[in-house]
Coordinates of C-alpha atoms and ligand atoms in Angstrom, one line a residue:
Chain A
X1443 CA 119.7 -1.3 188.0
X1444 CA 121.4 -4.7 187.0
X1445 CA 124.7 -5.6 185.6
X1446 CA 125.4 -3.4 182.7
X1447 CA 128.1 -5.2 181.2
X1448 CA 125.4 -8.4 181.1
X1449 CA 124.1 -8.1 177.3
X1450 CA 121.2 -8.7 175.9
X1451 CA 121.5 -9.7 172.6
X1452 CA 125.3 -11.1 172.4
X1453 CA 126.9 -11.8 168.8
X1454 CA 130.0 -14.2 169.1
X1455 CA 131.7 -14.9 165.7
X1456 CA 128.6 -15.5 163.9
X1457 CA 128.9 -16.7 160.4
X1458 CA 126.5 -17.4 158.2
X1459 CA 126.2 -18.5 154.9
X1460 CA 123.5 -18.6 151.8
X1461 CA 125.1 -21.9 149.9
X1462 CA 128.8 -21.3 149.6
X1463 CA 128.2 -17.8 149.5
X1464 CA 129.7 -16.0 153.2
X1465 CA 126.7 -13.4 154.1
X1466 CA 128.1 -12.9 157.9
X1467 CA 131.7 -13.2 158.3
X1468 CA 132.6 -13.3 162.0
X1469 CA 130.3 -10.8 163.4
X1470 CA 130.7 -9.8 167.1
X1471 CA 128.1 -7.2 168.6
X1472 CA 127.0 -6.8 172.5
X1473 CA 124.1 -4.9 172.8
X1474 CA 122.7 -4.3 176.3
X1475 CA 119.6 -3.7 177.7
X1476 CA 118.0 -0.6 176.5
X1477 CA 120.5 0.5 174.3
X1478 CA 119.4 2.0 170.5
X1479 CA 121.8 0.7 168.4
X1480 CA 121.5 1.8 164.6
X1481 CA 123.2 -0.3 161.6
X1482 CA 123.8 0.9 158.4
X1483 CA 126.0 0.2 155.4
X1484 CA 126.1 -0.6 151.5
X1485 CA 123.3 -2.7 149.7
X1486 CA 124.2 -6.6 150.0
X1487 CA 126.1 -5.8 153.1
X1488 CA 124.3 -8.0 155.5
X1489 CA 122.3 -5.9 157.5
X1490 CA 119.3 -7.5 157.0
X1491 CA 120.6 -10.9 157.5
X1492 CA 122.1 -9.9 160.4
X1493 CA 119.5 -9.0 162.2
X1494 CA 117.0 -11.6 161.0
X1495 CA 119.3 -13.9 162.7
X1496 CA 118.3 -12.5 166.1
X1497 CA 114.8 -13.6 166.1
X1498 CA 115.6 -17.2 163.9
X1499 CA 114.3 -15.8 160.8
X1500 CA 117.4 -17.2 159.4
X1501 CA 119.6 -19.2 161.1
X1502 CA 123.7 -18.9 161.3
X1503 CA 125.9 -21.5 161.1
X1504 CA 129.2 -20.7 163.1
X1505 CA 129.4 -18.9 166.5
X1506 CA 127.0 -18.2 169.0
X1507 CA 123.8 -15.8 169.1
X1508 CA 122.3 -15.3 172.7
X1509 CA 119.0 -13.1 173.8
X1510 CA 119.0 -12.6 177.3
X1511 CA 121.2 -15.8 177.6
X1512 CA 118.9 -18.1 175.5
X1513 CA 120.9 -19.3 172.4
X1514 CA 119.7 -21.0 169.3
X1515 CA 120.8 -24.1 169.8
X1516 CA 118.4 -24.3 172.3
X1517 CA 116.6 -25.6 170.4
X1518 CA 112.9 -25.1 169.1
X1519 CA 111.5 -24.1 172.5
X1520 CA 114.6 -21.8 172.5
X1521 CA 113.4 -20.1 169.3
X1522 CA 110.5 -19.6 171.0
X1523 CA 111.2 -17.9 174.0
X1524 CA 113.6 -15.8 171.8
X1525 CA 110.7 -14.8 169.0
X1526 CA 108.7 -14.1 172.5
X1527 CA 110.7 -11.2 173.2
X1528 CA 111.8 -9.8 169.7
X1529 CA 109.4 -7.8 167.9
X1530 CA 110.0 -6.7 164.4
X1531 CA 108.7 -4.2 161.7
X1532 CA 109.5 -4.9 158.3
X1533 CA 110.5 -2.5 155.0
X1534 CA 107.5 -3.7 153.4
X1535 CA 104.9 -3.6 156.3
X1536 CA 104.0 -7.6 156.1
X1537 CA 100.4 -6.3 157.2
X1538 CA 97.9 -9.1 156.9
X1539 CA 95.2 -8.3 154.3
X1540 CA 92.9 -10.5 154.9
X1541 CA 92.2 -8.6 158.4
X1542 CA 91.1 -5.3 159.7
X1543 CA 94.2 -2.8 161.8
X1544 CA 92.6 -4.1 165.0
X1545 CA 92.6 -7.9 164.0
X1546 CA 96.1 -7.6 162.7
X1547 CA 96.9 -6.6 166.8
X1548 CA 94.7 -8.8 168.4
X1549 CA 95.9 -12.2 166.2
X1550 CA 99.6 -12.3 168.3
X1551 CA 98.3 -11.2 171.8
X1552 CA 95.3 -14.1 171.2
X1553 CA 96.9 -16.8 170.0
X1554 CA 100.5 -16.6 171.1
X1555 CA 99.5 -14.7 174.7
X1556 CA 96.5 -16.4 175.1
X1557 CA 95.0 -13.1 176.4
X1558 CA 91.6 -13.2 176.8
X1559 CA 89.8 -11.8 173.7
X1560 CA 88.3 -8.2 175.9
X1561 CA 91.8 -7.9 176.8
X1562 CA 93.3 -8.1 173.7
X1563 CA 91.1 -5.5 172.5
X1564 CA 92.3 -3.3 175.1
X1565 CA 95.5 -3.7 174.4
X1566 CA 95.8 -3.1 171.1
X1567 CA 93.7 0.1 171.4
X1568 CA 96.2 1.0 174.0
X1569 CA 98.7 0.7 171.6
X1570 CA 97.4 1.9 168.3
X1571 CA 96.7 5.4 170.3
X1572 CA 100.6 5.1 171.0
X1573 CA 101.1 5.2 167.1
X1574 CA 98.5 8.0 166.9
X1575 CA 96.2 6.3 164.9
X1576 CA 93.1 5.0 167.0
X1577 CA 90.3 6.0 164.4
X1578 CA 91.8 3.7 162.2
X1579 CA 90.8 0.2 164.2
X1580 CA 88.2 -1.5 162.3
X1581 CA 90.0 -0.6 158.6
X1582 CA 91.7 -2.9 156.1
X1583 CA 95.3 -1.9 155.5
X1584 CA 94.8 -1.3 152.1
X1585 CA 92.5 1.6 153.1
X1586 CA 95.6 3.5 154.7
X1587 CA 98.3 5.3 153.6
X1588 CA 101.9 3.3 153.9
X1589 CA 103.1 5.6 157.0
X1590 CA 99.8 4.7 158.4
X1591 CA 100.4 0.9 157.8
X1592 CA 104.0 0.9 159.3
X1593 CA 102.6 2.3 162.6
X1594 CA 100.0 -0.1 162.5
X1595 CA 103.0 -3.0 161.8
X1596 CA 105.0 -1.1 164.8
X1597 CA 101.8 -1.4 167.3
X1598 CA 101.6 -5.1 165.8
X1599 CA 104.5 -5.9 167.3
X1600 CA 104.2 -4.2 170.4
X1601 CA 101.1 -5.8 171.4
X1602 CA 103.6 -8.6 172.0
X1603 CA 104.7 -6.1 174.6
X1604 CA 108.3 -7.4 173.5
X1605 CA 112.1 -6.7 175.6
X1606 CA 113.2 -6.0 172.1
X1607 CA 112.4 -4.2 168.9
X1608 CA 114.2 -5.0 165.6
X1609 CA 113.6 -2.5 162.3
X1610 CA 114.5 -3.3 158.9
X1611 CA 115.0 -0.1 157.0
X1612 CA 111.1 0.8 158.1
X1613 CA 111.2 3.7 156.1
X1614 CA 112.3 3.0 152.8
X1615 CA 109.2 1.8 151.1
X1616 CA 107.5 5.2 152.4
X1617 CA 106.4 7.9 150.3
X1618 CA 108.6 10.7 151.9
X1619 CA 106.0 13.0 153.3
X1620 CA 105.2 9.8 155.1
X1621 CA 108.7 9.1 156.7
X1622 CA 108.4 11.4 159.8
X1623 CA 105.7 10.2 161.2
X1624 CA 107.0 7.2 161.2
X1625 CA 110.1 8.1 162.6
X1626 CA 108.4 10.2 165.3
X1627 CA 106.9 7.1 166.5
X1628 CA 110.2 5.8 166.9
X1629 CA 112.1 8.3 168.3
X1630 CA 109.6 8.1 171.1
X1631 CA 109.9 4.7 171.8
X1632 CA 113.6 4.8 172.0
X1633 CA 112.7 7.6 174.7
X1634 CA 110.6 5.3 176.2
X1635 CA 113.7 3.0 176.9
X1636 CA 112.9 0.0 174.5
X1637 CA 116.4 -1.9 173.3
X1638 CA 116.2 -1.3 169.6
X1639 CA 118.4 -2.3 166.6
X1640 CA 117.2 -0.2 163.3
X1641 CA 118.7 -0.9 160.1
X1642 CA 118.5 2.3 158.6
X1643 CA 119.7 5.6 156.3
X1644 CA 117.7 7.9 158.2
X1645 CA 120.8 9.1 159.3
X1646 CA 118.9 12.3 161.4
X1647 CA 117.1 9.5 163.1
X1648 CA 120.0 7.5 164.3
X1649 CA 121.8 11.3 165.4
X1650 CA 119.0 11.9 167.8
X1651 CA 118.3 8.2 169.4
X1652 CA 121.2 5.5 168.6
X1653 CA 123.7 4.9 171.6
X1654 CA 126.0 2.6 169.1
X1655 CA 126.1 2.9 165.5
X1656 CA 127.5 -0.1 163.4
X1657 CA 128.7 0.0 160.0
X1658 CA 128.6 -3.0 158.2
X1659 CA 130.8 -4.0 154.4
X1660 CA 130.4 -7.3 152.9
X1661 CA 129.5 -9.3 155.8
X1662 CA 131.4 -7.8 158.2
X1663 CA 131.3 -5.2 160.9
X1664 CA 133.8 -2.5 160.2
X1665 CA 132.8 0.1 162.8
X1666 CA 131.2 0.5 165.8
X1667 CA 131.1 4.1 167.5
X1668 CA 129.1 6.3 169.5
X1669 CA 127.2 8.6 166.9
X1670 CA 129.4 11.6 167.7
X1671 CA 132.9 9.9 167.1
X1672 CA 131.2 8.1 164.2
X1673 CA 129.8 11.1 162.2
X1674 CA 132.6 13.1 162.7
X1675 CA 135.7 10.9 162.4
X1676 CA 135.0 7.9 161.2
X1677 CA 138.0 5.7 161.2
X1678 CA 138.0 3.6 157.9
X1679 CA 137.6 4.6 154.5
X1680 CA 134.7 2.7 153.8
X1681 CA 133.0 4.3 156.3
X1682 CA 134.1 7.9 155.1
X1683 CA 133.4 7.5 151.8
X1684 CA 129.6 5.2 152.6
X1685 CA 128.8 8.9 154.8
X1686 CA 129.7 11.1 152.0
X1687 CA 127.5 9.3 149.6
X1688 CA 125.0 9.1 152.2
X1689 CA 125.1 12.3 153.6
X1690 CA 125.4 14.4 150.2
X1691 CA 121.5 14.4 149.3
Chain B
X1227 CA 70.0 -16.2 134.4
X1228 CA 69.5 -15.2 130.7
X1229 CA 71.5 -18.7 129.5
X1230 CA 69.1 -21.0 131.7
X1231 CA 66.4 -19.0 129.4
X1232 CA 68.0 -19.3 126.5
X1233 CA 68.2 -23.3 127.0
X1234 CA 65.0 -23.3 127.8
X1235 CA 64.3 -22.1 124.5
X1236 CA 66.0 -24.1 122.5
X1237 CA 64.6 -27.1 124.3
X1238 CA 60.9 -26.0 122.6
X1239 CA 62.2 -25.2 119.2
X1240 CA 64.3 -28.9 119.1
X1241 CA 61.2 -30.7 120.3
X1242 CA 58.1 -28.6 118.2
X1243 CA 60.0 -29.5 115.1
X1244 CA 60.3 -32.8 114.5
X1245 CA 58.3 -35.6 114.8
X1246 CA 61.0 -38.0 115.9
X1247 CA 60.3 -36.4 119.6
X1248 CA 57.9 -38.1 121.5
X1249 CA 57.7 -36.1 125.0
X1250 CA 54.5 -37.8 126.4
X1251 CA 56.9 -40.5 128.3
X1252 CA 57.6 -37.0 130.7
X1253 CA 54.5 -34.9 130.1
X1254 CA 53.8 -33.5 133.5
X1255 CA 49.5 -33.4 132.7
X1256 CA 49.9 -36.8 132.3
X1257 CA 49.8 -39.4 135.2
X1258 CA 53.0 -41.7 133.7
X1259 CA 54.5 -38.8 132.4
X1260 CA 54.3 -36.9 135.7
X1261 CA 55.5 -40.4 137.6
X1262 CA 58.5 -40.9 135.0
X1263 CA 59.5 -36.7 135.5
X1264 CA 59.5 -37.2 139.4
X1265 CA 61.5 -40.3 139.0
X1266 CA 64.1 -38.6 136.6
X1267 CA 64.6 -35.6 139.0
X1268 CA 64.4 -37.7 142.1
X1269 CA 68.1 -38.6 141.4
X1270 CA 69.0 -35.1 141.9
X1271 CA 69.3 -35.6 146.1
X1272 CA 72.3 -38.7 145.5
X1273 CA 73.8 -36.5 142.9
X1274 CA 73.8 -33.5 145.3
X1275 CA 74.4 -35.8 148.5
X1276 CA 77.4 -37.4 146.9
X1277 CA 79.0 -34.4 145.1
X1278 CA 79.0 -32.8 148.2
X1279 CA 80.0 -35.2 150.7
X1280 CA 83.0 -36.4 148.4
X1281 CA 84.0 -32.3 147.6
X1282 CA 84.3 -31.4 151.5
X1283 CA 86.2 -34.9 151.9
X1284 CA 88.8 -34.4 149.1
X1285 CA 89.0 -30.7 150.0
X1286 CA 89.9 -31.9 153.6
X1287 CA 92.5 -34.9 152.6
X1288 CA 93.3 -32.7 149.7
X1289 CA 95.0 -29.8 152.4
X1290 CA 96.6 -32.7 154.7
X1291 CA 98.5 -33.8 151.6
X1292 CA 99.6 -30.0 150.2
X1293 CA 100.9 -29.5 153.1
X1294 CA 103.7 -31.9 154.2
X1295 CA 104.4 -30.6 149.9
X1296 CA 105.3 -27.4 151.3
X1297 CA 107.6 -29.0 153.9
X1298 CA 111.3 -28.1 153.6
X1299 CA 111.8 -32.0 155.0
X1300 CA 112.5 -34.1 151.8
X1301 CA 110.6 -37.3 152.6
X1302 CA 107.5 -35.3 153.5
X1303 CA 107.9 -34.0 149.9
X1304 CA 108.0 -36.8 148.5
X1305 CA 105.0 -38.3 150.3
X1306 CA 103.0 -35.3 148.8
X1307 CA 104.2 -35.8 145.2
X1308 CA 104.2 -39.5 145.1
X1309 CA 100.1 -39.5 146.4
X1310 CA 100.1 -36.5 143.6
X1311 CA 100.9 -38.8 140.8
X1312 CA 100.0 -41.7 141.8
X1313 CA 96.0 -40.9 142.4
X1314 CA 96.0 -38.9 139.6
X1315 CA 97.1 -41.9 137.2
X1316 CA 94.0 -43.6 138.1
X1317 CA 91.1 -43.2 135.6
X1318 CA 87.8 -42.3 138.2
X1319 CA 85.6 -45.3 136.9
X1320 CA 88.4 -47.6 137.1
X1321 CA 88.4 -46.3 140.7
X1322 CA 85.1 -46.7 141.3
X1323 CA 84.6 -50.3 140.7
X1324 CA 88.2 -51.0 142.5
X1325 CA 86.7 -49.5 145.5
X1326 CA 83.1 -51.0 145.2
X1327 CA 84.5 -54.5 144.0
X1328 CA 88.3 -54.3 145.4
X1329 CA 88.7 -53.0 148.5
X1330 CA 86.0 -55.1 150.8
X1331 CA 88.0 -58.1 149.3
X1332 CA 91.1 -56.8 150.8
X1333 CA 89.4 -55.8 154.2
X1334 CA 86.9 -57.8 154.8
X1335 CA 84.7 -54.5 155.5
X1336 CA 81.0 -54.6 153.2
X1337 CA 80.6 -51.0 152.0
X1338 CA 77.9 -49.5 150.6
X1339 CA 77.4 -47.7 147.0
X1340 CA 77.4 -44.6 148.3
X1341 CA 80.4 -44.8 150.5
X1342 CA 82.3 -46.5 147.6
X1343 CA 81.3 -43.5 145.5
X1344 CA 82.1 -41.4 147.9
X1345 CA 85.5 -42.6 148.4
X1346 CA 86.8 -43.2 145.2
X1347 CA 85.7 -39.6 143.9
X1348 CA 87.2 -38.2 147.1
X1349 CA 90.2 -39.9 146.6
X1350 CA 90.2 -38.9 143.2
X1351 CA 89.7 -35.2 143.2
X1352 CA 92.4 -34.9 146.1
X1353 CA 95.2 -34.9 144.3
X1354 CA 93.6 -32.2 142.4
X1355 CA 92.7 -30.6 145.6
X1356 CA 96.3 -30.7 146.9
X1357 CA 97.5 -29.2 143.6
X1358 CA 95.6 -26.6 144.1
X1359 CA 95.8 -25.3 147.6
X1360 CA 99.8 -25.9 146.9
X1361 CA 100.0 -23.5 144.2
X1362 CA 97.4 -21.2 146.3
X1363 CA 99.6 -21.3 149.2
X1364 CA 102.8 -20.9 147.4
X1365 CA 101.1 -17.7 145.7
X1366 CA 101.2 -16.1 149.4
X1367 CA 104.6 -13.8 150.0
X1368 CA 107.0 -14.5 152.5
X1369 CA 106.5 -11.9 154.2
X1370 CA 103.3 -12.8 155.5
X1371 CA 105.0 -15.7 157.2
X1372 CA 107.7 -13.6 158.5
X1373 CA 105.2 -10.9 160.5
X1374 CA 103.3 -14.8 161.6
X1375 CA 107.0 -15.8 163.0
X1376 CA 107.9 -12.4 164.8
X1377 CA 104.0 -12.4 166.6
X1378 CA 105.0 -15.9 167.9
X1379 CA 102.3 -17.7 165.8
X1380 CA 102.7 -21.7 166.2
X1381 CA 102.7 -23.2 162.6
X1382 CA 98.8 -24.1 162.6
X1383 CA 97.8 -20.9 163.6
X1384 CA 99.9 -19.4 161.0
X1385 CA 98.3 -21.8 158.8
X1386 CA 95.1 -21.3 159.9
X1387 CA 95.0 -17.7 160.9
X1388 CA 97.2 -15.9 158.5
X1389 CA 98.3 -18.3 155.1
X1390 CA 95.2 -20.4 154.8
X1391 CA 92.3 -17.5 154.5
X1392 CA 94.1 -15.7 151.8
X1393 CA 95.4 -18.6 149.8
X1394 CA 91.5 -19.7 149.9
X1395 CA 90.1 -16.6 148.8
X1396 CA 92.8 -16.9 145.7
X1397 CA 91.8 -20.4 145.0
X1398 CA 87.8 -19.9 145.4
X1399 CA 87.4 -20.5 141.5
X1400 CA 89.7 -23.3 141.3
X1401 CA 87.8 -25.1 144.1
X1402 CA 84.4 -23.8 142.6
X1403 CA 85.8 -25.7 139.4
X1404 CA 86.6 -28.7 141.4
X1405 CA 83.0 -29.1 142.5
X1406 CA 81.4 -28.4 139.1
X1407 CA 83.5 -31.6 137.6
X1408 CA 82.8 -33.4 140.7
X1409 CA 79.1 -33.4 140.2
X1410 CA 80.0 -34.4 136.5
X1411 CA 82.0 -37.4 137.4
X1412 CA 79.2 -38.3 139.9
X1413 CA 77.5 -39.8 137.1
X1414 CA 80.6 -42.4 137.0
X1415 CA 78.9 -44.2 139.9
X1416 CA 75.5 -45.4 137.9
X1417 CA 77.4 -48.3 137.3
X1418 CA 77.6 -49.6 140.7
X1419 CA 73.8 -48.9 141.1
X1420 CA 74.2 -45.9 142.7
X1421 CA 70.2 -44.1 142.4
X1422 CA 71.4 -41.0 141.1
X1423 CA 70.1 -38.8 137.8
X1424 CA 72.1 -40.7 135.5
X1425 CA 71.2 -44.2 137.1
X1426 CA 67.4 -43.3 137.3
X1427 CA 67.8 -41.8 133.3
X1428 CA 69.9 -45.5 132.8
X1429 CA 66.4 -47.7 134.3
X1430 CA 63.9 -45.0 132.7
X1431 CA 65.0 -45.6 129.2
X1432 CA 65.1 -49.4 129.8
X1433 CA 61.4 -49.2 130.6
X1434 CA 60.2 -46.9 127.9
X1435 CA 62.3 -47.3 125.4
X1436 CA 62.4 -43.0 124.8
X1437 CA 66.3 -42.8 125.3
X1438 CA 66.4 -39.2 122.7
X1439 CA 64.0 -37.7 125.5
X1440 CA 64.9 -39.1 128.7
X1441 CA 68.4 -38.4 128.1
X1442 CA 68.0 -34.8 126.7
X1443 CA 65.8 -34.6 130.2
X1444 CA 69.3 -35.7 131.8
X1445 CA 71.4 -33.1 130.2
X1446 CA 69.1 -30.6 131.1
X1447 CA 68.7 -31.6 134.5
X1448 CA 73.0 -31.4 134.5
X1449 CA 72.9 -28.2 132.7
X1450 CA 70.8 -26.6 135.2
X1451 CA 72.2 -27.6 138.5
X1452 CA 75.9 -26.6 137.1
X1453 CA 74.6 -23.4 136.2
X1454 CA 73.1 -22.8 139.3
X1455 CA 75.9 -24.1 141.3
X1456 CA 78.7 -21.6 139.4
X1457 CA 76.3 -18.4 139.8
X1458 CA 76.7 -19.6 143.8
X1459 CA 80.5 -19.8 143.5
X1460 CA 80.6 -16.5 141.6
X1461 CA 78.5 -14.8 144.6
X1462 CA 80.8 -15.9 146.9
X1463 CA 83.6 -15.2 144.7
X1464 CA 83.0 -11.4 145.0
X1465 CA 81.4 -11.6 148.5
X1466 CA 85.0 -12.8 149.6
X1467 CA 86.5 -10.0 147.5
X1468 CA 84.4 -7.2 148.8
X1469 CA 84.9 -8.6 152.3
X1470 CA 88.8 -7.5 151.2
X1471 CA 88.8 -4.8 149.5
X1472 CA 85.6 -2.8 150.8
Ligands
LIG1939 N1 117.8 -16.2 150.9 C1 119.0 -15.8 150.3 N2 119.6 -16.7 149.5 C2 120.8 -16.3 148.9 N3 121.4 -15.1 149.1 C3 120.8 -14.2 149.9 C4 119.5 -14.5 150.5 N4 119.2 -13.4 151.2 C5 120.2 -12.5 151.0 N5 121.1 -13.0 150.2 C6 122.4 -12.3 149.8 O1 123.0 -12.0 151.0 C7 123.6 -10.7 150.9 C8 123.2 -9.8 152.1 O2 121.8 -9.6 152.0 P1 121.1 -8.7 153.0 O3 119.6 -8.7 152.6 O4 121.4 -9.1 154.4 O5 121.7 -7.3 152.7 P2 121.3 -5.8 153.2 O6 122.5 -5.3 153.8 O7 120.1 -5.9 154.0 O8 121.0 -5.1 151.8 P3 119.8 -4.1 151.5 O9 120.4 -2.7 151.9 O10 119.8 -4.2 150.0 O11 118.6 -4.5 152.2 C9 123.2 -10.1 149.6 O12 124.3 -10.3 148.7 C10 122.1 -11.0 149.1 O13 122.0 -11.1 147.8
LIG1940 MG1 118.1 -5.3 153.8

């Protein structure tokens, strides 16, 4: 293929700040195309923030952000083209109520493709097979269970047949018995060869599919290793002592 | 159902007891009577007519000015808020002759009763309107927007699409409120000659002098299409619901 050392989402010394409070400090992260990179770290690190930068859900104020060479101060047709290609599953789901599982698909490949409506049908049906759960098409999300509704948000946002996928601790609000299968859906989309960045303690999950793993403190990045190097000798203390706690239950 | 009965009731016990009633001026087996009934609840279609016309208008102006309230831009803010309080200052009848009276003096435009009605209780249930679709749509989580921003939805079809059907199904109530004190207030309008129940009760008692009957007649007439109208809004109410929750 291409020019691997061309990245596809490129952090350069972003800051960013909530009032005079520093929530990014000087945050520098390549991640190429394809790649599975997994972030983890303390409560309040940034994690969140971070990668809600990536797709303009919030918006940094020093540095540059770049997706496939398309910054933010591209302004609002910028945003566009980068929300275009970033798709992103939430902790809590973010289902829409209001609409049945296939509705919530269609909405995005209708309004924002333009696809014609047969079309979109297809496509989400295409996709909520992918996430195992095509019987479920004409419920309301309230009538599934909350591993059920996380696929359903995962096939939501890949009816926008995006370049990228961004997870924000997707399992955490999930009963436990539910977590696999949620996971299982990821794992194969990794395989599939989607770029993903996952916030996430499923620390199992990131062993078998992230390329990089980041650990973030305070605003900043304080590691970045391949999940071997970083799970046996990680190099700061932080990091030791964040895996211990982690890794003990 | 059982409260339009029970009303019905104790409109035979008030008038078999007393012999200050005199219902012949709207007894329906009589020719005048039956004439002076007709004319009482002929006022019923402007009372309707203008309720409703002014309800979707002020419903409509009442969204385009909760919105730019929602806005994170400061002057659109204060647009909302300053319309807010400044329309909701203004006492409806004092409105309603401004608008009848006023306003063709200032533009030069000749406007009929009903269109004055019309606008002034428009413009004067807007600002409730806009009160209450802000608080509606403030009621929504922030999530919901988020999943509308990572699908690529444009603000309107956020808006239209995601935010505005369930922040409508949580103000349903509020808005069937709105139209129950709408078709109160209508009565505000009799005094620009607008044909409506209260006007036609107004010219009846002039007439026939029987102002205890012909006005009870006008509270009934009130009562019922009120009740009638929040059953409706209560049907829908759970119909919406249902439609959610199956
Ligand atoms: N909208 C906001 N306004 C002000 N402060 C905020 C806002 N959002 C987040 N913060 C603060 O920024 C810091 C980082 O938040 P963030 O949500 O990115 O952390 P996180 O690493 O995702 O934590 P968690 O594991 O709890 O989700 C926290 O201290 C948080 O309180
Ligand atoms: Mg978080």
């Amino acid at each position: 293929m291409g020019d691997v050392a061309e990245p596809i989402i490129r952090f350069a010394g972003v800051e960013k700040f909530f009032g005079s409070f520093q929530v990014l400090k000087n945050i520098s992260l390549d991640v190429s195309l394809g790649e599975r990179v997994v972030i983890c770290g303390p409560s309040g690190s940034g994690k969140s923030t971070l990668i809600r930068c990536i797709n303009g859900l919030e918006q940094h104020q020093g540095g540059t952000l770049s997706v496939e060479g398309v910054t933010h101060e591209d302004g609002r047709k910028g945003l566009d083209e980068i929300r275009s290609r970033v798709g992103m599953v939430f902790q809590q789901f973010n289902l829409f109520p209001h609409l049945t599982v296939i509705e919530n698909l269609m909405l995005g490949p209708t309004r924002a493709r333009k696809l014609p409506k047969e079309e979109a049908r297809e496509l989400a049906l295409r996709y909520l097979e992918r996430v195992r759960i095509p019987e479920q098409a004409d419920k309301y999300p309230r009538q599934l269970s909350g591993g059920q509704q996380q696929r359903v948000a995962i096939a939501r946002s890949l009816c926008m047949e995006p370049k990228i996928m961004l997870f924000d601790e997707p399992t955490s609000a999930l009963d436990p018995e539910m977590i696999n299968e949620v996971l299982d859906v990821m794992v194969e989309l990794a395989e599939s060869g989607m770029t993903m960045i996952c916030v996430t303690h499923e620390m199992g999950f990131a062993r078998r599919v992230a390329d990089k793993m980041v650990f973030m403190d305070h605003g900043e990045i304080v590691e970045v290793a391949d999940p071997e190097t970083f799970f046996n000798t990680p190099k700061s203390q932080r990091c030791q002592d964040f895996l211990q706690q982690i890794l003990q239950h | 159902m059982f409260r339009v009965a029970l009303c019905l009731l104790l409109m035979t016990l008030v008038s078999g007891c007393s012999d200050k009633w005199g219902w012949y001026v709207v007894n329906p087996t009589t020719t005048s009577g039956a004439v002076n009934l007709n004319f009482l609840i002929s006022g019923l279609y402007y009372t309707i007519l203008l309720s409703v016309t002014a309800i979707v208008i002020s419903v409509v102006v009442g969204l385009l000015v909760a919105l730019p309230g929602l806005s994170s831009k400061r002057p659109l803010r204060m647009f909302s808020r300053t319309y807010v309080e400044v329309v909701r200052a203004v006492p409806i009848l004092v409105l309603i002759l401004w608008v009848y009276y006023g306003l063709p003096q200032l533009s030069g435009l000749t406007i009929t009763v009903f269109w004055a009605g019309v606008i002034a209780l428009a413009l004067s249930d807007s600002a409730f309107e806009a009160e209450i679709f802000r608080a509606g749509i403030q009621s929504i989580a922030k999530g919901q927007y988020e999943a509308a921003h990572s699908i690529s939805l444009s603000y309107a079809d956020t808006m239209r699409f995601v935010i505005l059907p369930q922040a409508i199904r949580r103000i349903l109530p509020a808005l069937g409120n709105q139209l129950v004190y709408m078709l109160k207030m209508s009565s505000l309008v009799s005094v620009i000659g607008m044909q409506e129940l209260t006007r036609k009760a107004n010219e009846l008692v002039v007439s026939e002098y029987r102002p205890l009957e012909i006005y009870t007649i006008l509270v009934l007439e009130y009562l019922v299409l009120i009740l009638i109208v929040s059953a409706g809004v209560r049907w829908l109410e759970r119909r919406m619901q249902s439609d959610e929750r199956n």
